Amino acid sequence: MAKSLNAKIVIVGCGISGIAAAHRLIKAGYRHVRILEATGRAGGRIKTSRLGDKVVEIGANWIHGPSEENPVFCLARQYGLLDPEALTSENQAVDIGGHPLWIPNFFSSSGRKLNPEDVSLALEIFADLLNQGSEFQNQKGEPFASVGEFIRSEVQTRQSQQNNAVVKEDEDPAVRSLRLCAISNMLKVECCVNGAHSMDEVGLGAFGQYKTLPGLDCTFPGGFEGLIQKLMSELPDDVVTYNRPVRRVHWNNAECGENPVTVECHDGEKMLADHVIVSVPLGYLKKECSSLFQPPLPLHKLHSIQRLGFGTNNKVFVEFDEPWWDADCEVIYLLWEDEQDAMVDQVSDVQKSWIKKLFGFTVLKPTERYGHVLCGWIAGHESEYMETLSELEVAHAITQLIRRFTGNPVITPRRVLRSRWFSDPWTCGSYSYLGKGCSEQDLDNMMEPLPPRGSKSQPLQVLFAGEATHPSYFSTVHGALLTGRREADRLISHYSSTSLSEVPKSKL
């Protein structure tokens, strides 16, 4: 028993999955747990900032599905970090299926505010096709490789079936073309939801693998980082070492005696360990996996890392003196009228037209707290290109965009602030999605510890956590947190089964 609680456990990464693993292990009595964090802060892709005196989220934005099944919601409630409205049983019972029913405003590139009824049918059909697309999971025999191809094909098929069509032959041609522009816009929205460059890169067969939880998505009034601060305050002060990036994880080290793992840092420090939990983002793992592990990862694991998608979804916060949207508006969609034929979710010339990938804005609510602040959303290579521009260039592009779509030539933002997740060397993007050809097996491979099953070496030398290793909640904070707990529990269970005594269960 003493041997198990004295096991040396190193956690690579102080995002919420690494923090959750440390919490679980320390609560269970493990004495030698250490987190190595490459940057100078905890939280990873949970990152809160300020726009003037307003709290804004550079990283994770919402608690998706805030209900009893969601551990992030339960912790936030326990710590008193949420508005009373978010805690109501009514809000917890609402099931939005991952797509909030926001009140929209629509604007067109010719400077017109549109009648929502003119495009609502397109939105309904798009939502229906997304639902259909998620039903191919595990059916073997999806009709297309990607979600994008499926949606475009289905829209075109419906065009030839008058009862089902997105547009009717006897309708105003302007309304007909707007509906097809709306399909393009919704594809861009889904790029942001999935963190993908194009929906042509999101696999259709595994699209239904993602699961949602009930509850009306909510935010942290004081910022998502408040949750990180509360969790960190419950860990011993010396658990985390900051600014300590890891160069290589040496595993199956027979020459190291009792400790089969050596964690080698960039500064040359080497730490002997019994177990290491790697909780780095998939984007970083994709870039560094060939040099991060010695011996290299097994081929099936490497292939799954490459098949899984990891893209960029950035935000552009824009503050105004006065609103140019309706008082009840929660989301603004920008429809480009030259996109009615192609149903596109990417631009042909990224440098000239990157701004066209920005689908629109969500409105930060309540107004009493945020004033008149919008959050623009842009995914993919266009988003990555935006990161190379200066703040001034981004502010200019956003100003010209809004003037064009509103038809108001004098609207001028007060402040603009954007995120830059792709150029962050420790994340290399935003979050994961299931790419073309992905399957449930790839997610199993992602979370499989090393050495692989059937090996005669000491088990559980290298364990893997992080949102990209959750089989159904990938891309979410609650998914990341659950994977940290999962890997801690894997170790606790291992030592429980090899010990006569029971390790105390965590109450976290």
PDB file of N, CA and C in Angstrom, residues 336-422:
ATOM      1  N   TRP A 336     -23.240  36.565 -47.463  1.00  0.00           N
ATOM      2  CA  TRP A 336     -22.618  37.094 -48.680  1.00  0.00           C
ATOM      3  C   TRP A 336     -23.467  36.689 -49.883  1.00  0.00           C
ATOM      4  N   GLU A 337     -23.905  37.679 -50.648  1.00  0.00           N
ATOM      5  CA  GLU A 337     -24.849  37.399 -51.730  1.00  0.00           C
ATOM      6  C   GLU A 337     -24.199  36.804 -52.970  1.00  0.00           C
ATOM      7  N   ASP A 338     -22.865  36.722 -52.973  1.00  0.00           N
ATOM      8  CA  ASP A 338     -22.197  36.071 -54.109  1.00  0.00           C
ATOM      9  C   ASP A 338     -21.937  34.594 -53.828  1.00  0.00           C
ATOM     10  N   GLU A 339     -22.551  34.065 -52.767  1.00  0.00           N
ATOM     11  CA  GLU A 339     -22.306  32.669 -52.407  1.00  0.00           C
ATOM     12  C   GLU A 339     -23.539  31.784 -52.594  1.00  0.00           C
ATOM     13  N   GLN A 340     -24.497  32.238 -53.414  1.00  0.00           N
ATOM     14  CA  GLN A 340     -25.731  31.456 -53.519  1.00  0.00           C
ATOM     15  C   GLN A 340     -25.570  30.189 -54.352  1.00  0.00           C
ATOM     16  N   ASP A 341     -24.542  30.130 -55.200  1.00  0.00           N
ATOM     17  CA  ASP A 341     -24.414  28.980 -56.089  1.00  0.00           C
ATOM     18  C   ASP A 341     -23.518  27.876 -55.515  1.00  0.00           C
ATOM     19  N   ALA A 342     -22.471  28.270 -54.825  1.00  0.00           N
ATOM     20  CA  ALA A 342     -21.441  27.297 -54.475  1.00  0.00           C
ATOM     21  C   ALA A 342     -21.658  26.593 -53.140  1.00  0.00           C
ATOM     22  N   MET A 343     -22.429  27.194 -52.221  1.00  0.00           N
ATOM     23  CA  MET A 343     -22.562  26.655 -50.857  1.00  0.00           C
ATOM     24  C   MET A 343     -21.165  26.374 -50.287  1.00  0.00           C
ATOM     25  N   VAL A 344     -20.400  27.442 -50.072  1.00  0.00           N
ATOM     26  CA  VAL A 344     -18.986  27.323 -49.705  1.00  0.00           C
ATOM     27  C   VAL A 344     -18.766  27.638 -48.228  1.00  0.00           C
ATOM     28  N   ASP A 345     -17.742  26.998 -47.647  1.00  0.00           N
ATOM     29  CA  ASP A 345     -17.360  27.335 -46.273  1.00  0.00           C
ATOM     30  C   ASP A 345     -15.877  27.667 -46.190  1.00  0.00           C
ATOM     31  N   GLN A 346     -15.277  28.024 -47.344  1.00  0.00           N
ATOM     32  CA  GLN A 346     -13.892  28.460 -47.368  1.00  0.00           C
ATOM     33  C   GLN A 346     -13.719  29.429 -48.532  1.00  0.00           C
ATOM     34  N   VAL A 347     -12.692  30.263 -48.466  1.00  0.00           N
ATOM     35  CA  VAL A 347     -12.507  31.261 -49.519  1.00  0.00           C
ATOM     36  C   VAL A 347     -11.388  30.823 -50.449  1.00  0.00           C
ATOM     37  N   SER A 348     -11.450  31.292 -51.692  1.00  0.00           N
ATOM     38  CA  SER A 348     -10.447  30.870 -52.686  1.00  0.00           C
ATOM     39  C   SER A 348      -9.139  31.618 -52.510  1.00  0.00           C
ATOM     40  N   ASP A 349      -9.200  32.862 -52.041  1.00  0.00           N
ATOM     41  CA  ASP A 349      -8.000  33.666 -51.834  1.00  0.00           C
ATOM     42  C   ASP A 349      -7.974  34.127 -50.376  1.00  0.00           C
ATOM     43  N   VAL A 350      -7.226  33.386 -49.563  1.00  0.00           N
ATOM     44  CA  VAL A 350      -7.248  33.637 -48.114  1.00  0.00           C
ATOM     45  C   VAL A 350      -6.761  35.046 -47.785  1.00  0.00           C
ATOM     46  N   GLN A 351      -5.689  35.498 -48.426  1.00  0.00           N
ATOM     47  CA  GLN A 351      -5.128  36.798 -48.073  1.00  0.00           C
ATOM     48  C   GLN A 351      -6.069  37.945 -48.439  1.00  0.00           C
ATOM     49  N   LYS A 352      -6.749  37.837 -49.568  1.00  0.00           N
ATOM     50  CA  LYS A 352      -7.638  38.918 -49.996  1.00  0.00           C
ATOM     51  C   LYS A 352      -9.009  38.849 -49.326  1.00  0.00           C
ATOM     52  N   SER A 353      -9.499  37.626 -49.068  1.00  0.00           N
ATOM     53  CA  SER A 353     -10.908  37.478 -48.668  1.00  0.00           C
ATOM     54  C   SER A 353     -11.105  36.761 -47.339  1.00  0.00           C
ATOM     55  N   TRP A 354     -10.095  36.715 -46.480  1.00  0.00           N
ATOM     56  CA  TRP A 354     -10.196  35.958 -45.231  1.00  0.00           C
ATOM     57  C   TRP A 354     -11.413  36.375 -44.407  1.00  0.00           C
ATOM     58  N   ILE A 355     -11.769  37.642 -44.450  1.00  0.00           N
ATOM     59  CA  ILE A 355     -12.853  38.155 -43.609  1.00  0.00           C
ATOM     60  C   ILE A 355     -14.202  37.511 -43.961  1.00  0.00           C
ATOM     61  N   LYS A 356     -14.324  36.962 -45.189  1.00  0.00           N
ATOM     62  CA  LYS A 356     -15.597  36.332 -45.587  1.00  0.00           C
ATOM     63  C   LYS A 356     -15.866  35.047 -44.804  1.00  0.00           C
ATOM     64  N   LYS A 357     -14.834  34.501 -44.177  1.00  0.00           N
ATOM     65  CA  LYS A 357     -15.029  33.269 -43.406  1.00  0.00           C
ATOM     66  C   LYS A 357     -15.686  33.550 -42.051  1.00  0.00           C
ATOM     67  N   LEU A 358     -15.647  34.809 -41.588  1.00  0.00           N
ATOM     68  CA  LEU A 358     -16.266  35.167 -40.315  1.00  0.00           C
ATOM     69  C   LEU A 358     -17.784  35.129 -40.506  1.00  0.00           C
ATOM     70  N   PHE A 359     -18.449  34.157 -39.865  1.00  0.00           N
ATOM     71  CA  PHE A 359     -19.882  33.952 -40.163  1.00  0.00           C
ATOM     72  C   PHE A 359     -20.757  35.043 -39.576  1.00  0.00           C
ATOM     73  N   GLY A 360     -20.271  35.726 -38.534  1.00  0.00           N
ATOM     74  CA  GLY A 360     -21.082  36.737 -37.852  1.00  0.00           C
ATOM     75  C   GLY A 360     -20.618  36.897 -36.422  1.00  0.00           C
ATOM     76  N   PHE A 361     -21.560  37.278 -35.560  1.00  0.00           N
ATOM     77  CA  PHE A 361     -21.218  37.614 -34.180  1.00  0.00           C
ATOM     78  C   PHE A 361     -22.254  37.063 -33.209  1.00  0.00           C
ATOM     79  N   THR A 362     -21.782  36.672 -32.034  1.00  0.00           N
ATOM     80  CA  THR A 362     -22.718  36.466 -30.926  1.00  0.00           C
ATOM     81  C   THR A 362     -22.694  37.739 -30.076  1.00  0.00           C
ATOM     82  N   VAL A 363     -23.826  38.029 -29.447  1.00  0.00           N
ATOM     83  CA  VAL A 363     -23.964  39.242 -28.645  1.00  0.00           C
ATOM     84  C   VAL A 363     -23.718  38.884 -27.185  1.00  0.00           C
ATOM     85  N   LEU A 364     -22.777  39.571 -26.555  1.00  0.00           N
ATOM     86  CA  LEU A 364     -22.506  39.288 -25.142  1.00  0.00           C
ATOM     87  C   LEU A 364     -23.640  39.840 -24.285  1.00  0.00           C
ATOM     88  N   LYS A 365     -24.241  38.944 -23.515  1.00  0.00           N
ATOM     89  CA  LYS A 365     -25.370  39.306 -22.658  1.00  0.00           C
ATOM     90  C   LYS A 365     -25.026  38.984 -21.202  1.00  0.00           C
ATOM     91  N   PRO A 366     -25.606  39.683 -20.212  1.00  0.00           N
ATOM     92  CA  PRO A 366     -26.569  40.773 -20.371  1.00  0.00           C
ATOM     93  C   PRO A 366     -25.876  42.105 -20.700  1.00  0.00           C
ATOM     94  N   THR A 367     -26.619  42.991 -21.344  1.00  0.00           N
ATOM     95  CA  THR A 367     -26.091  44.295 -21.748  1.00  0.00           C
ATOM     96  C   THR A 367     -25.609  45.100 -20.556  1.00  0.00           C
ATOM     97  N   GLU A 368     -26.302  44.966 -19.416  1.00  0.00           N
ATOM     98  CA  GLU A 368     -25.910  45.725 -18.212  1.00  0.00           C
ATOM     99  C   GLU A 368     -24.478  45.392 -17.802  1.00  0.00           C
ATOM    100  N   ARG A 369     -24.044  44.161 -18.071  1.00  0.00           N
ATOM    101  CA  ARG A 369     -22.696  43.742 -17.681  1.00  0.00           C
ATOM    102  C   ARG A 369     -21.673  44.065 -18.763  1.00  0.00           C
ATOM    103  N   TYR A 370     -22.056  43.832 -20.026  1.00  0.00           N
ATOM    104  CA  TYR A 370     -21.082  43.903 -21.111  1.00  0.00           C
ATOM    105  C   TYR A 370     -21.152  45.175 -21.940  1.00  0.00           C
ATOM    106  N   GLY A 371     -22.208  45.965 -21.785  1.00  0.00           N
ATOM    107  CA  GLY A 371     -22.373  47.098 -22.683  1.00  0.00           C
ATOM    108  C   GLY A 371     -22.705  46.583 -24.070  1.00  0.00           C
ATOM    109  N   HIS A 372     -22.075  47.140 -25.087  1.00  0.00           N
ATOM    110  CA  HIS A 372     -22.386  46.755 -26.471  1.00  0.00           C
ATOM    111  C   HIS A 372     -21.179  46.054 -27.084  1.00  0.00           C
ATOM    112  N   VAL A 373     -21.027  44.780 -26.720  1.00  0.00           N
ATOM    113  CA  VAL A 373     -19.871  43.986 -27.171  1.00  0.00           C
ATOM    114  C   VAL A 373     -20.359  42.783 -27.974  1.00  0.00           C
ATOM    115  N   LEU A 374     -19.736  42.590 -29.139  1.00  0.00           N
ATOM    116  CA  LEU A 374     -20.001  41.419 -29.974  1.00  0.00           C
ATOM    117  C   LEU A 374     -18.769  40.528 -29.988  1.00  0.00           C
ATOM    118  N   CYS A 375     -19.002  39.236 -30.218  1.00  0.00           N
ATOM    119  CA  CYS A 375     -17.896  38.297 -30.394  1.00  0.00           C
ATOM    120  C   CYS A 375     -18.015  37.680 -31.788  1.00  0.00           C
ATOM    121  N   GLY A 376     -17.080  38.024 -32.666  1.00  0.00           N
ATOM    122  CA  GLY A 376     -17.042  37.434 -34.000  1.00  0.00           C
ATOM    123  C   GLY A 376     -16.345  36.081 -33.963  1.00  0.00           C
ATOM    124  N   TRP A 377     -16.752  35.199 -34.870  1.00  0.00           N
ATOM    125  CA  TRP A 377     -16.206  33.835 -34.889  1.00  0.00           C
ATOM    126  C   TRP A 377     -15.676  33.516 -36.286  1.00  0.00           C
ATOM    127  N   ILE A 378     -14.457  33.004 -36.320  1.00  0.00           N
ATOM    128  CA  ILE A 378     -13.838  32.667 -37.609  1.00  0.00           C
ATOM    129  C   ILE A 378     -12.940  31.437 -37.434  1.00  0.00           C
ATOM    130  N   ALA A 379     -13.116  30.458 -38.312  1.00  0.00           N
ATOM    131  CA  ALA A 379     -12.391  29.188 -38.197  1.00  0.00           C
ATOM    132  C   ALA A 379     -11.477  28.973 -39.402  1.00  0.00           C
ATOM    133  N   GLY A 380     -10.629  27.964 -39.289  1.00  0.00           N
ATOM    134  CA  GLY A 380      -9.881  27.470 -40.438  1.00  0.00           C
ATOM    135  C   GLY A 380      -8.652  28.276 -40.815  1.00  0.00           C
ATOM    136  N   HIS A 381      -8.198  28.065 -42.062  1.00  0.00           N
ATOM    137  CA  HIS A 381      -6.973  28.714 -42.535  1.00  0.00           C
ATOM    138  C   HIS A 381      -7.133  30.232 -42.591  1.00  0.00           C
ATOM    139  N   GLU A 382      -8.368  30.691 -42.845  1.00  0.00           N
ATOM    140  CA  GLU A 382      -8.622  32.130 -42.850  1.00  0.00           C
ATOM    141  C   GLU A 382      -8.381  32.719 -41.460  1.00  0.00           C
ATOM    142  N   SER A 383      -8.782  31.951 -40.454  1.00  0.00           N
ATOM    143  CA  SER A 383      -8.580  32.349 -39.063  1.00  0.00           C
ATOM    144  C   SER A 383      -7.089  32.369 -38.726  1.00  0.00           C
ATOM    145  N   GLU A 384      -6.371  31.380 -39.243  1.00  0.00           N
ATOM    146  CA  GLU A 384      -4.923  31.307 -39.012  1.00  0.00           C
ATOM    147  C   GLU A 384      -4.211  32.481 -39.692  1.00  0.00           C
ATOM    148  N   TYR A 385      -4.675  32.844 -40.873  1.00  0.00           N
ATOM    149  CA  TYR A 385      -4.088  33.995 -41.568  1.00  0.00           C
ATOM    150  C   TYR A 385      -4.350  35.280 -40.783  1.00  0.00           C
ATOM    151  N   MET A 386      -5.543  35.413 -40.211  1.00  0.00           N
ATOM    152  CA  MET A 386      -5.881  36.597 -39.430  1.00  0.00           C
ATOM    153  C   MET A 386      -4.870  36.820 -38.300  1.00  0.00           C
ATOM    154  N   GLU A 387      -4.347  35.735 -37.754  1.00  0.00           N
ATOM    155  CA  GLU A 387      -3.395  35.838 -36.649  1.00  0.00           C
ATOM    156  C   GLU A 387      -2.090  36.518 -37.070  1.00  0.00           C
ATOM    157  N   THR A 388      -1.782  36.488 -38.376  1.00  0.00           N
ATOM    158  CA  THR A 388      -0.534  37.095 -38.853  1.00  0.00           C
ATOM    159  C   THR A 388      -0.683  38.603 -39.030  1.00  0.00           C
ATOM    160  N   LEU A 389      -1.908  39.117 -38.991  1.00  0.00           N
ATOM    161  CA  LEU A 389      -2.158  40.541 -39.198  1.00  0.00           C
ATOM    162  C   LEU A 389      -2.016  41.310 -37.888  1.00  0.00           C
ATOM    163  N   SER A 390      -1.778  42.600 -37.997  1.00  0.00           N
ATOM    164  CA  SER A 390      -1.696  43.442 -36.807  1.00  0.00           C
ATOM    165  C   SER A 390      -3.095  43.696 -36.260  1.00  0.00           C
ATOM    166  N   GLU A 391      -3.161  44.127 -34.995  1.00  0.00           N
ATOM    167  CA  GLU A 391      -4.455  44.482 -34.390  1.00  0.00           C
ATOM    168  C   GLU A 391      -5.142  45.559 -35.216  1.00  0.00           C
ATOM    169  N   LEU A 392      -4.337  46.500 -35.742  1.00  0.00           N
ATOM    170  CA  LEU A 392      -4.885  47.599 -36.543  1.00  0.00           C
ATOM    171  C   LEU A 392      -5.516  47.087 -37.833  1.00  0.00           C
ATOM    172  N   GLU A 393      -4.841  46.136 -38.492  1.00  0.00           N
ATOM    173  CA  GLU A 393      -5.376  45.563 -39.732  1.00  0.00           C
ATOM    174  C   GLU A 393      -6.668  44.789 -39.484  1.00  0.00           C
ATOM    175  N   VAL A 394      -6.703  44.041 -38.385  1.00  0.00           N
ATOM    176  CA  VAL A 394      -7.923  43.292 -38.044  1.00  0.00           C
ATOM    177  C   VAL A 394      -9.060  44.262 -37.740  1.00  0.00           C
ATOM    178  N   ALA A 395      -8.772  45.300 -36.958  1.00  0.00           N
ATOM    179  CA  ALA A 395      -9.797  46.289 -36.617  1.00  0.00           C
ATOM    180  C   ALA A 395     -10.333  46.966 -37.876  1.00  0.00           C
ATOM    181  N   HIS A 396      -9.446  47.266 -38.825  1.00  0.00           N
ATOM    182  CA  HIS A 396      -9.874  47.904 -40.076  1.00  0.00           C
ATOM    183  C   HIS A 396     -10.792  46.970 -40.871  1.00  0.00           C
ATOM    184  N   ALA A 397     -10.386  45.701 -40.991  1.00  0.00           N
ATOM    185  CA  ALA A 397     -11.186  44.729 -41.751  1.00  0.00           C
ATOM    186  C   ALA A 397     -12.568  44.548 -41.127  1.00  0.00           C
ATOM    187  N   ILE A 398     -12.628  44.468 -39.805  1.00  0.00           N
ATOM    188  CA  ILE A 398     -13.903  44.300 -39.105  1.00  0.00           C
ATOM    189  C   ILE A 398     -14.770  45.538 -39.301  1.00  0.00           C
ATOM    190  N   THR A 399     -14.179  46.723 -39.219  1.00  0.00           N
ATOM    191  CA  THR A 399     -14.928  47.971 -39.397  1.00  0.00           C
ATOM    192  C   THR A 399     -15.536  48.031 -40.792  1.00  0.00           C
ATOM    193  N   GLN A 400     -14.724  47.716 -41.823  1.00  0.00           N
ATOM    194  CA  GLN A 400     -15.227  47.736 -43.204  1.00  0.00           C
ATOM    195  C   GLN A 400     -16.328  46.707 -43.406  1.00  0.00           C
ATOM    196  N   LEU A 401     -16.171  45.543 -42.791  1.00  0.00           N
ATOM    197  CA  LEU A 401     -17.187  44.483 -42.897  1.00  0.00           C
ATOM    198  C   LEU A 401     -18.524  44.964 -42.337  1.00  0.00           C
ATOM    199  N   ILE A 402     -18.492  45.534 -41.143  1.00  0.00           N
ATOM    200  CA  ILE A 402     -19.737  45.957 -40.490  1.00  0.00           C
ATOM    201  C   ILE A 402     -20.376  47.115 -41.242  1.00  0.00           C
ATOM    202  N   ARG A 403     -19.563  48.041 -41.724  1.00  0.00           N
ATOM    203  CA  ARG A 403     -20.118  49.156 -42.517  1.00  0.00           C
ATOM    204  C   ARG A 403     -20.793  48.642 -43.782  1.00  0.00           C
ATOM    205  N   ARG A 404     -20.170  47.663 -44.417  1.00  0.00           N
ATOM    206  CA  ARG A 404     -20.756  47.108 -45.644  1.00  0.00           C
ATOM    207  C   ARG A 404     -22.088  46.426 -45.367  1.00  0.00           C
ATOM    208  N   PHE A 405     -22.148  45.598 -44.325  1.00  0.00           N
ATOM    209  CA  PHE A 405     -23.358  44.801 -44.083  1.00  0.00           C
ATOM    210  C   PHE A 405     -24.498  45.622 -43.476  1.00  0.00           C
ATOM    211  N   THR A 406     -24.170  46.664 -42.760  1.00  0.00           N
ATOM    212  CA  THR A 406     -25.234  47.507 -42.184  1.00  0.00           C
ATOM    213  C   THR A 406     -25.640  48.627 -43.127  1.00  0.00           C
ATOM    214  N   GLY A 407     -24.773  48.947 -44.102  1.00  0.00           N
ATOM    215  CA  GLY A 407     -25.044  50.090 -44.965  1.00  0.00           C
ATOM    216  C   GLY A 407     -24.784  51.413 -44.274  1.00  0.00           C
ATOM    217  N   ASN A 408     -24.158  51.368 -43.118  1.00  0.00           N
ATOM    218  CA  ASN A 408     -23.867  52.572 -42.346  1.00  0.00           C
ATOM    219  C   ASN A 408     -22.371  52.873 -42.439  1.00  0.00           C
ATOM    220  N   PRO A 409     -21.980  53.939 -43.168  1.00  0.00           N
ATOM    221  CA  PRO A 409     -20.551  54.193 -43.434  1.00  0.00           C
ATOM    222  C   PRO A 409     -19.783  54.826 -42.289  1.00  0.00           C
ATOM    223  N   VAL A 410     -20.451  55.098 -41.166  1.00  0.00           N
ATOM    224  CA  VAL A 410     -19.733  55.788 -40.079  1.00  0.00           C
ATOM    225  C   VAL A 410     -19.585  54.939 -38.815  1.00  0.00           C
ATOM    226  N   ILE A 411     -20.165  53.730 -38.789  1.00  0.00           N
ATOM    227  CA  ILE A 411     -20.007  52.869 -37.610  1.00  0.00           C
ATOM    228  C   ILE A 411     -18.517  52.610 -37.377  1.00  0.00           C
ATOM    229  N   THR A 412     -18.075  52.837 -36.150  1.00  0.00           N
ATOM    230  CA  THR A 412     -16.671  52.628 -35.810  1.00  0.00           C
ATOM    231  C   THR A 412     -16.569  51.940 -34.442  1.00  0.00           C
ATOM    232  N   PRO A 413     -15.940  50.772 -34.396  1.00  0.00           N
ATOM    233  CA  PRO A 413     -15.776  50.103 -33.102  1.00  0.00           C
ATOM    234  C   PRO A 413     -14.921  50.938 -32.151  1.00  0.00           C
ATOM    235  N   ARG A 414     -15.218  50.805 -30.881  1.00  0.00           N
ATOM    236  CA  ARG A 414     -14.417  51.474 -29.864  1.00  0.00           C
ATOM    237  C   ARG A 414     -13.135  50.686 -29.588  1.00  0.00           C
ATOM    238  N   ARG A 415     -13.281  49.353 -29.504  1.00  0.00           N
ATOM    239  CA  ARG A 415     -12.127  48.482 -29.234  1.00  0.00           C
ATOM    240  C   ARG A 415     -12.292  47.165 -29.983  1.00  0.00           C
ATOM    241  N   VAL A 416     -11.170  46.553 -30.329  1.00  0.00           N
ATOM    242  CA  VAL A 416     -11.170  45.226 -30.957  1.00  0.00           C
ATOM    243  C   VAL A 416     -10.085  44.383 -30.281  1.00  0.00           C
ATOM    244  N   LEU A 417     -10.411  43.131 -29.993  1.00  0.00           N
ATOM    245  CA  LEU A 417      -9.453  42.193 -29.390  1.00  0.00           C
ATOM    246  C   LEU A 417      -9.684  40.822 -30.007  1.00  0.00           C
ATOM    247  N   ARG A 418      -8.601  40.173 -30.465  1.00  0.00           N
ATOM    248  CA  ARG A 418      -8.783  38.845 -31.089  1.00  0.00           C
ATOM    249  C   ARG A 418      -7.923  37.799 -30.388  1.00  0.00           C
ATOM    250  N   SER A 419      -8.337  36.547 -30.506  1.00  0.00           N
ATOM    251  CA  SER A 419      -7.542  35.432 -29.985  1.00  0.00           C
ATOM    252  C   SER A 419      -6.575  34.966 -31.062  1.00  0.00           C
ATOM    253  N   ARG A 420      -5.558  34.198 -30.658  1.00  0.00           N
ATOM    254  CA  ARG A 420      -4.551  33.720 -31.618  1.00  0.00           C
ATOM    255  C   ARG A 420      -4.098  32.316 -31.197  1.00  0.00           C
ATOM    256  N   TRP A 421      -4.990  31.344 -31.347  1.00  0.00           N
ATOM    257  CA  TRP A 421      -4.693  29.997 -30.846  1.00  0.00           C
ATOM    258  C   TRP A 421      -3.763  29.201 -31.746  1.00  0.00           C
ATOM    259  N   PHE A 422      -3.776  29.473 -33.037  1.00  0.00           N
ATOM    260  CA  PHE A 422      -2.937  28.683 -33.948  1.00  0.00           C
ATOM    261  C   PHE A 422      -1.463  28.995 -33.729  1.00  0.00           C
TER     262      PHE A 422
END
